[in-house]
CSV table of C-alpha atoms in Angstrom, one decimal:
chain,number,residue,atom,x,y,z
N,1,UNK,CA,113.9,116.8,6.4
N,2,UNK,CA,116.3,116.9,9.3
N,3,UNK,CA,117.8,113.2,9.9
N,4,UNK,CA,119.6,114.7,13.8
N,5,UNK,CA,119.0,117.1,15.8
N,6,UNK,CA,121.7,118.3,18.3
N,7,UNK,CA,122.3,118.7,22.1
N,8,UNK,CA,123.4,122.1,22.9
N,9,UNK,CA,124.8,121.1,26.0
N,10,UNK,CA,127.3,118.3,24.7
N,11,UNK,CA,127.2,119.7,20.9
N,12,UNK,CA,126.6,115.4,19.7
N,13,UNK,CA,124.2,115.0,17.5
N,14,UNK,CA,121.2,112.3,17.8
N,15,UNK,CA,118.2,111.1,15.7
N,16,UNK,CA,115.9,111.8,19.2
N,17,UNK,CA,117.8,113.3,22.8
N,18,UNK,CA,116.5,111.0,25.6
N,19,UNK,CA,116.3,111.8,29.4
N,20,UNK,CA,119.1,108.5,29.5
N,21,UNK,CA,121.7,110.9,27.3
N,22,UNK,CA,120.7,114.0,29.7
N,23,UNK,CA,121.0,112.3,32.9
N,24,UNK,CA,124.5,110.6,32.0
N,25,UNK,CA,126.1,113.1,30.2
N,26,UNK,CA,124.5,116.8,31.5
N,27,UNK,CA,123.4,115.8,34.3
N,28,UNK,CA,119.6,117.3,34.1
N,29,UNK,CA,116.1,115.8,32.9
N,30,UNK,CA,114.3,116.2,29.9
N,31,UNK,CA,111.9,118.5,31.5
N,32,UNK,CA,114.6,121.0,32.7
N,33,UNK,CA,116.3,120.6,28.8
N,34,UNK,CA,113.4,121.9,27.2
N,35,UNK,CA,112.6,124.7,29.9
N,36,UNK,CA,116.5,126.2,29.4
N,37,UNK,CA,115.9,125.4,25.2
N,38,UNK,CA,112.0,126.1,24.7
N,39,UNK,CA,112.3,126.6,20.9
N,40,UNK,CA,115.1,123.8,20.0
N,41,UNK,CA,114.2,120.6,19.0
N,42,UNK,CA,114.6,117.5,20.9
N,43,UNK,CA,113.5,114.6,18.0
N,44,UNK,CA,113.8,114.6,14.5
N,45,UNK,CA,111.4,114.6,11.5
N,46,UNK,CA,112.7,111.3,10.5
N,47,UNK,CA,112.0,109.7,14.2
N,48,UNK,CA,109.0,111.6,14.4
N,49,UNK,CA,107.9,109.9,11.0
N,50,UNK,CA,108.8,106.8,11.9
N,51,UNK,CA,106.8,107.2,15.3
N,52,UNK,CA,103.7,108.3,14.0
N,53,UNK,CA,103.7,105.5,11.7
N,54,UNK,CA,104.4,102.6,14.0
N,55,UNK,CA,102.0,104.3,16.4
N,56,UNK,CA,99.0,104.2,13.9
N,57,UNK,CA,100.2,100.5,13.0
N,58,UNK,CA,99.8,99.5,16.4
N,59,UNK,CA,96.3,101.2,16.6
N,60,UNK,CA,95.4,99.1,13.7
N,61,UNK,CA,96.6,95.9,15.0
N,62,UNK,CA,98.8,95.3,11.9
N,63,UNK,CA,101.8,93.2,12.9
N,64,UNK,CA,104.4,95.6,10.9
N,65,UNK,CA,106.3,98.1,12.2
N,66,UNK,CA,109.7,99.8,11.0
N,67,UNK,CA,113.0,100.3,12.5
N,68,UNK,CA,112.8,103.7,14.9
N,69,UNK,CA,116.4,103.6,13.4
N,70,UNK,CA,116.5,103.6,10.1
N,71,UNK,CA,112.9,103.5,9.1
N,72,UNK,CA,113.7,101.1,6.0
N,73,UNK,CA,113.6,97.6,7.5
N,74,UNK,CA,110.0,96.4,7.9
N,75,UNK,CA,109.7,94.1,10.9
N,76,UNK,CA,107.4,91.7,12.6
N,77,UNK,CA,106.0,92.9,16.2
N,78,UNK,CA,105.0,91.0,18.7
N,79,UNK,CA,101.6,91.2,20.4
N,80,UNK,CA,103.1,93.2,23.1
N,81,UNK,CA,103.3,97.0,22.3
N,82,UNK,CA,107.0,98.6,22.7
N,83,UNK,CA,107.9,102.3,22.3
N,84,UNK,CA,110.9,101.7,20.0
N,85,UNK,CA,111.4,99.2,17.1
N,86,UNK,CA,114.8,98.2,16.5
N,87,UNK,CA,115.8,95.7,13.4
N,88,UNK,CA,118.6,93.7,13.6
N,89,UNK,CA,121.2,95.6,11.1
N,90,UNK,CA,120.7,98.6,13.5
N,91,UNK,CA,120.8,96.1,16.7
N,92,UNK,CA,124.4,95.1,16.0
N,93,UNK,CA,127.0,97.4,17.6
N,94,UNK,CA,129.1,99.4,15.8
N,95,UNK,CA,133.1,98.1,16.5
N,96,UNK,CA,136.0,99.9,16.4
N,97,UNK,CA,138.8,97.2,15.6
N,98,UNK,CA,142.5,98.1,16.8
N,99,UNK,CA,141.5,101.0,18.9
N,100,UNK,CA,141.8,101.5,22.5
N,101,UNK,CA,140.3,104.6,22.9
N,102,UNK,CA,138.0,107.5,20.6
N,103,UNK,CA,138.4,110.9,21.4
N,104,UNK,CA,135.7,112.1,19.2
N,105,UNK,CA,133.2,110.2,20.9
N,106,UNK,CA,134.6,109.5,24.7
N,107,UNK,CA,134.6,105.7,24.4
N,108,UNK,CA,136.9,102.7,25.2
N,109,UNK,CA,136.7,99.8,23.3
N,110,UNK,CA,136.7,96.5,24.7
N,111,UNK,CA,140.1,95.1,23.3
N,112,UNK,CA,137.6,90.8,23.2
N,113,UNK,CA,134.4,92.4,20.8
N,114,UNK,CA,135.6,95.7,20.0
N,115,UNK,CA,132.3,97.4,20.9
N,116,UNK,CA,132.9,100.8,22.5
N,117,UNK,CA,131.5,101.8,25.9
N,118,UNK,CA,132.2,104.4,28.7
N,119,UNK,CA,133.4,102.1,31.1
N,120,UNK,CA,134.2,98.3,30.6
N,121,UNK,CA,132.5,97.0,33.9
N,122,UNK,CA,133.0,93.2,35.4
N,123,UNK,CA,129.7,92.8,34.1
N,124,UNK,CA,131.0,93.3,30.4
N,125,UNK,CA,133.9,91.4,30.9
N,126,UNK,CA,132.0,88.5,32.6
N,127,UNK,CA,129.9,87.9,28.8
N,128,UNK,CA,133.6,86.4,27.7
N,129,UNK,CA,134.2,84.7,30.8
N,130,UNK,CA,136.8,86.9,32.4
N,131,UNK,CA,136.7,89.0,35.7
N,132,UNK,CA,137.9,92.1,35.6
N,133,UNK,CA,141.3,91.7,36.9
N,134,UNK,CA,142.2,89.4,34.6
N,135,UNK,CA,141.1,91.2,31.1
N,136,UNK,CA,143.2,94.0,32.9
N,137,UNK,CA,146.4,91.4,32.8
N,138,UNK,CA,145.3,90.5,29.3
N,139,UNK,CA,145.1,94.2,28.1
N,140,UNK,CA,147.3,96.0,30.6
N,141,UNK,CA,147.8,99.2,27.9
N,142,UNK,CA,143.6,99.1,27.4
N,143,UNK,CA,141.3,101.8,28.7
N,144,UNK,CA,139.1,100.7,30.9
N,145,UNK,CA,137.0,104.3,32.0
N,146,UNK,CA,136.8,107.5,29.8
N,147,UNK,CA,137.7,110.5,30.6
N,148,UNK,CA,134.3,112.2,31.1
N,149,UNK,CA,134.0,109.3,34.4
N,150,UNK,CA,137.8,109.7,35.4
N,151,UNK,CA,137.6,113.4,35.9
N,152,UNK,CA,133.4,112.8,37.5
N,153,UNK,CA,135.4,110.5,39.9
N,154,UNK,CA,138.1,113.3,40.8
N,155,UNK,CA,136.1,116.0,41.2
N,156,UNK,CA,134.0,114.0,43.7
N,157,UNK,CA,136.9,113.2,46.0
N,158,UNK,CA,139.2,116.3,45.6
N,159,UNK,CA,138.3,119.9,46.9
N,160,UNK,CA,135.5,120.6,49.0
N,161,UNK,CA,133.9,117.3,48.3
N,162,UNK,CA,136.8,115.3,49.8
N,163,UNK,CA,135.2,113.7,52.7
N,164,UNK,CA,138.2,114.0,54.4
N,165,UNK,CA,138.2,117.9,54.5
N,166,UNK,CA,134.8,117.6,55.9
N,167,UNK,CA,134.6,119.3,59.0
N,168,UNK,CA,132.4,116.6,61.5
N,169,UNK,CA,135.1,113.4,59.2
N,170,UNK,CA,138.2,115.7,60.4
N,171,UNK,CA,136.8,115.6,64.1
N,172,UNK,CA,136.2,112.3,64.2
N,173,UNK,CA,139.5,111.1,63.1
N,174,UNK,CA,141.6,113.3,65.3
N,175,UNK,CA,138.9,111.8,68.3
N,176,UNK,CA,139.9,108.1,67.1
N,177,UNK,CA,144.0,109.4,66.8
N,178,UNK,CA,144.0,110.8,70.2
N,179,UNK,CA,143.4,107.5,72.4
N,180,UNK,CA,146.2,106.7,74.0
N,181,UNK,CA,147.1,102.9,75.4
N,182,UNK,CA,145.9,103.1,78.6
N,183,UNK,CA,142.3,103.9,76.5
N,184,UNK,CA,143.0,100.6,75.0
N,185,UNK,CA,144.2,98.5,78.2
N,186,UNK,CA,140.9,99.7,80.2
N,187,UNK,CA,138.5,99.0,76.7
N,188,UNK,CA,140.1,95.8,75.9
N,189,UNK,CA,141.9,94.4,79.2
N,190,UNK,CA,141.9,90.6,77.2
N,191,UNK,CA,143.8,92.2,74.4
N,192,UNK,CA,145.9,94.4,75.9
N,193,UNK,CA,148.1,93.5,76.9
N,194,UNK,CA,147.3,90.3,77.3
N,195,UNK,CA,147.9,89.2,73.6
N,196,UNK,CA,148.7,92.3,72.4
N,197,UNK,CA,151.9,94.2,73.5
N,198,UNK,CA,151.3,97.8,73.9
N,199,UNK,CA,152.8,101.1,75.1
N,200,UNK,CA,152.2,104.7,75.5
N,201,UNK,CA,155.2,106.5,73.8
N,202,UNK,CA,155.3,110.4,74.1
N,203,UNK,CA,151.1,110.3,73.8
N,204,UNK,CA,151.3,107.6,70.7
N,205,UNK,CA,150.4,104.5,70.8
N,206,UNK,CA,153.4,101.7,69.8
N,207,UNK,CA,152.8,98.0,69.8
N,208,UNK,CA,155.5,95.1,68.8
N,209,UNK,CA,155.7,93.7,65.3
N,210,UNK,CA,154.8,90.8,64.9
N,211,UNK,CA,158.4,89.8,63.0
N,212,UNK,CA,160.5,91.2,64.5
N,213,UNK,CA,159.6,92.5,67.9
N,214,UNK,CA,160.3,96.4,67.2
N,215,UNK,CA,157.9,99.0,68.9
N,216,UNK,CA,156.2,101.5,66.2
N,217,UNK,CA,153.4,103.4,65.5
N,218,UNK,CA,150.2,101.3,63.9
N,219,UNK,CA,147.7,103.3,61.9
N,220,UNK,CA,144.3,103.3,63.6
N,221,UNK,CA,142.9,101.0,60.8
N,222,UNK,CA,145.2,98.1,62.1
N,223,UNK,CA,144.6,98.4,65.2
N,224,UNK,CA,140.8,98.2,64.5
N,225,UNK,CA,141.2,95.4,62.4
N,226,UNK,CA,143.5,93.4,65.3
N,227,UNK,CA,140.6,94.2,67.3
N,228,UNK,CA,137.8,93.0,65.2
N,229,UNK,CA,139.6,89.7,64.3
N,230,UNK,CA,140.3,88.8,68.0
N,231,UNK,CA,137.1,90.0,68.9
N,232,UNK,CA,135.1,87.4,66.4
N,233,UNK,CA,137.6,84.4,68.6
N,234,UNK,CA,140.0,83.9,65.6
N,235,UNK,CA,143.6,85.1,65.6
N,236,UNK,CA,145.1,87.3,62.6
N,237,UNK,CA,145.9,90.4,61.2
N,238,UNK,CA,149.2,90.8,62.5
N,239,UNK,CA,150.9,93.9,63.1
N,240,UNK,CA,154.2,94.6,60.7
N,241,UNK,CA,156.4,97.7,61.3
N,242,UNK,CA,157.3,97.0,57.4
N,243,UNK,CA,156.4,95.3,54.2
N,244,UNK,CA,160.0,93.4,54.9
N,245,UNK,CA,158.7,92.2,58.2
N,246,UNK,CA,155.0,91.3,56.6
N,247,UNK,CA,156.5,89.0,53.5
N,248,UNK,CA,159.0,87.6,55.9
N,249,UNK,CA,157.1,86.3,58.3
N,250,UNK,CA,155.0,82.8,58.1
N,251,UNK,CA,152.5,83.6,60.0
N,252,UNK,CA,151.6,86.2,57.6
N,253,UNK,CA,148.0,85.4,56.1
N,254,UNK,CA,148.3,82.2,58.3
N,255,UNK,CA,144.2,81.1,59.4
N,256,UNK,CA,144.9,79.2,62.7
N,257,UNK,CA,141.9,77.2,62.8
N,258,UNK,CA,142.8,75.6,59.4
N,259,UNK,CA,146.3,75.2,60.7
N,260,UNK,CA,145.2,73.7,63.8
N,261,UNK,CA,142.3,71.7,61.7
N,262,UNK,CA,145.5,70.1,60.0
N,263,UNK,CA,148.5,69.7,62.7
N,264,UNK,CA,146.0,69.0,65.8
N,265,UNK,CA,142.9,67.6,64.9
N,266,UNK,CA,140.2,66.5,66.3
N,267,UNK,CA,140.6,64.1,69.5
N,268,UNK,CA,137.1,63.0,69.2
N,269,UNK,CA,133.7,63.4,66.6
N,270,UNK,CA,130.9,65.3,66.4
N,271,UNK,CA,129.1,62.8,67.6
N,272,UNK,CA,131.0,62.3,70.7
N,273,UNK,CA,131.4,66.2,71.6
N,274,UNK,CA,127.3,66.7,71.6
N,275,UNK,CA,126.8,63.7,74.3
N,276,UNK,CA,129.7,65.4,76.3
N,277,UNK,CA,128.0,68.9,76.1
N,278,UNK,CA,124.2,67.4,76.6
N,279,UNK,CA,126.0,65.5,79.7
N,280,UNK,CA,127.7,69.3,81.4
N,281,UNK,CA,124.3,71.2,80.8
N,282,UNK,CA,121.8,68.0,82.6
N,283,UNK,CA,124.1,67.9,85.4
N,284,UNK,CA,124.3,71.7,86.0
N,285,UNK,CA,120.2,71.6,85.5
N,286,UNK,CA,120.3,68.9,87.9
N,287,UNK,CA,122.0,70.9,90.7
N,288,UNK,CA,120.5,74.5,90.2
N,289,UNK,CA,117.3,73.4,88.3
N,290,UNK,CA,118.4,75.8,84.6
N,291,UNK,CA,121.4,76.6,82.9
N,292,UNK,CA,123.4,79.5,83.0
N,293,UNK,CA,126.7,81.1,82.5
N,294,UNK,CA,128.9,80.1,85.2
N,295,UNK,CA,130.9,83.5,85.4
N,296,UNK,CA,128.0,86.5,84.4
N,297,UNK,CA,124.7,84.5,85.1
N,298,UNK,CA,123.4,85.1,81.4
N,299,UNK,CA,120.7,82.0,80.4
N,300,UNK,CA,120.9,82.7,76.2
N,301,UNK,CA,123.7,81.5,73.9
N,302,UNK,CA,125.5,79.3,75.8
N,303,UNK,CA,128.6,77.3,75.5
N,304,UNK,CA,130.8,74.3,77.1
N,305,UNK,CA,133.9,75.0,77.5
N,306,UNK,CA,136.9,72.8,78.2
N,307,UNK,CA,138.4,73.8,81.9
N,308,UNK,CA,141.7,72.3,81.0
N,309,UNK,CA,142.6,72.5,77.2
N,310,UNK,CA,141.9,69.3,75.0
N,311,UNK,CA,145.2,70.5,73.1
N,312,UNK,CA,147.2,70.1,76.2
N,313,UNK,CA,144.8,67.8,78.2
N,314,UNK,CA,143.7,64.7,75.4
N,315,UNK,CA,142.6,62.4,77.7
N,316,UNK,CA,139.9,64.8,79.6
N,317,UNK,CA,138.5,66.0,76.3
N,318,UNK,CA,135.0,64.1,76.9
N,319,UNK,CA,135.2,64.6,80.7
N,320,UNK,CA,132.1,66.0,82.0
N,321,UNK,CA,133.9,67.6,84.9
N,322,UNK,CA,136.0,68.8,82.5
N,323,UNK,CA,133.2,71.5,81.5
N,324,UNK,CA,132.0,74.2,82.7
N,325,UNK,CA,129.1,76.6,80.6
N,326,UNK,CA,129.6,79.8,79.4
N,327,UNK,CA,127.2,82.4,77.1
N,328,UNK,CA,129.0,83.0,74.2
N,329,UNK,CA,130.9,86.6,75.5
N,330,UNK,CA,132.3,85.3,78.4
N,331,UNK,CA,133.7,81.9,76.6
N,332,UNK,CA,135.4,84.3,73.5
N,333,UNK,CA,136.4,86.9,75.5
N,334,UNK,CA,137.1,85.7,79.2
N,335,UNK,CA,138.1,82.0,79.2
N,336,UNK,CA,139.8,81.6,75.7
N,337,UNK,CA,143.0,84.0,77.0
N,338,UNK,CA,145.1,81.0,78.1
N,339,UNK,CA,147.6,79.2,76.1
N,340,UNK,CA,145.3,76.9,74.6
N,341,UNK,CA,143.6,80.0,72.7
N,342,UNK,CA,144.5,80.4,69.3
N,343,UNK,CA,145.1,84.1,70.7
N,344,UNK,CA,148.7,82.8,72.0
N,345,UNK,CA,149.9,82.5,68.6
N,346,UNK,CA,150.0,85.9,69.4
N,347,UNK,CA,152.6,86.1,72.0
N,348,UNK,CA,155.0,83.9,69.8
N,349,UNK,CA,157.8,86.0,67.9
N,350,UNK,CA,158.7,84.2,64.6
């Protein structure tokens, strides 16, 4: 009676091949595995035994059943009917104590519970209360992937399948690398150069560091992400011409509104600011009869902003003719680009 039967596409032997093992390891299903093998086996005698047994167990009702593993250990079903029986001998896993890594079986072994695995994942390492980060600081000689994922991973981003050597990713960075600034003054006229030096150098864009004050070439990503920060009304992600520059500077990392939060505060409460803006929007609805933005005209989202800055201007901060209404696009984008905006921290050289 055979005990394995073997997978002629990996050559490891098993007591049954499952579509699981197919799909991870040969990448093809069952069906296709028995259409390129017609005559090979895919499950032993011994599982097929132990199948038909538990089967005509459960047809009986009996409440006994034995391990799909072993076949020996007699156990106790449940009501609930289950494909595969599993005792608790054959359960435990099978460690591999002061090993890193098996060759003959493509494993690593978590260096905590010794079990071996293809890939030690955060959700692993999260069962003994580590992320993943740290059980690399732990165990910085321990494998974390095998080499059957390492070299999956490779091929997917090497070659042809590089999605940078794609023909439409290739055209659409050299588009985004051929703006030049005067594209980025005309698109973002409150950036640029309001709070954001830039130039036009030889057709390539230069803006100022942030440290220093140099001129160089950002990468498109930082400029993007200097535009999505401002955009969203909070200042950050500087620009560095070097790392020097970046771990220099005190700014770096720096969240203004918690720095203003903490050196500024508030001038008045919560409390105080909602009678203020209640008071600007009755008293414009007074005079025109609705509210509306008082630069575009837009009637949705709107805010009250402070004419004269309640940094600068304490005393006028619950002023109603201090405040004028603005929709939200016009009070990120058009009003807060005077030097009460956090933006200014912009213009400051350290």
């Amino acid at each position: 009676m055979n005990t394995k039967v073997k997978c002629l596409e990996c050559n490891k032997e098993f007591g049954a091949i499952t579509s699981q093992h197919l799909k991870s390891c040969c990448g093809m299903s069952l069906k296709e595995y028995k259409e390129k093998y017609p005559d090979v086996e895919t499950v032993s005698e011994t599982i097929r035994n132990i199948r038909k047994k538990n089967f005509q167990a459960v047809n009986k009702l009996e409440l006994t059943v034995y391990c799909s593993e072993c076949g020996e250990n007699p156990i106790e079903r449940s009501p609930a009917i289950h494909w595969k029986y599993v005792c608790d001998e054959c359960k435990a896993p099978e460690t591999y104590p002061g090993k890193i890594y098996l060759p003959e079986k493509d494993l690593v072994i978590c260096q905590i519970c010794w079990q071996g695995m293809e890939q030690i994942s955060w959700m692993h390492t999260r069962t003994h209360g580590l992320t993943l980060s740290e059980y690399r600081k732990m165990f910085p000689k321990a494998w974390v992937t095998n080499k059957r994922l390492i070299e999956k991973r490779r091929e997917k981003h090497t070659g042809k399948n590089n999605p940078a050597k794609r023909a439409e990713v290739r055209k659409k960075i050299s588009k985004s690398q051929k703006f030049k600034a005067i594209d980025y003054i005309n698109k973002y006229p409150w950036i640029f150069p309001t709070i954001e030096k830039i130039r036009d150098n030889l057709g390539l864009i230069e803006v100022m560091c942030k440290k220093c004050g140099t001129w160089f070439h950002p990468t498109p990503i930082q400029l993007q992400e200097r535009i999505r920060s401002l955009s969203y009304g909070a200042d950050g992600l500087y620009m560095y011409c070097s790392d020097e520059c970046k771990g220099e500077c005190p700014l770096y990392r720096l969240q203004p509104l918690e720095y203003l939060k903490e050196h500024v505060g508030k001038v008045y409460t919560e409390a105080e600011y909602q009678t203020f803006r209640q008071e600007v929007l009755k008293r414009q609805k007074d005079e025109y009869g609705y509210n509306f933005c008082e630069m575009c005209g837009k009637k949705k989202k709107l805010h009250v902003h402070h004419e004269k800055p309640q940094k600068t201007h304490s005393i006028m901060s619950l002023d109603p003719d201090n405040g004028i209404v603005l929709c939200e696009h016009c009070h990120l984008k058009k009003a807060h680009i005077e030097s009460c905006s956090l933006g200014s921290l912009a213009n400051k050289i350290c």
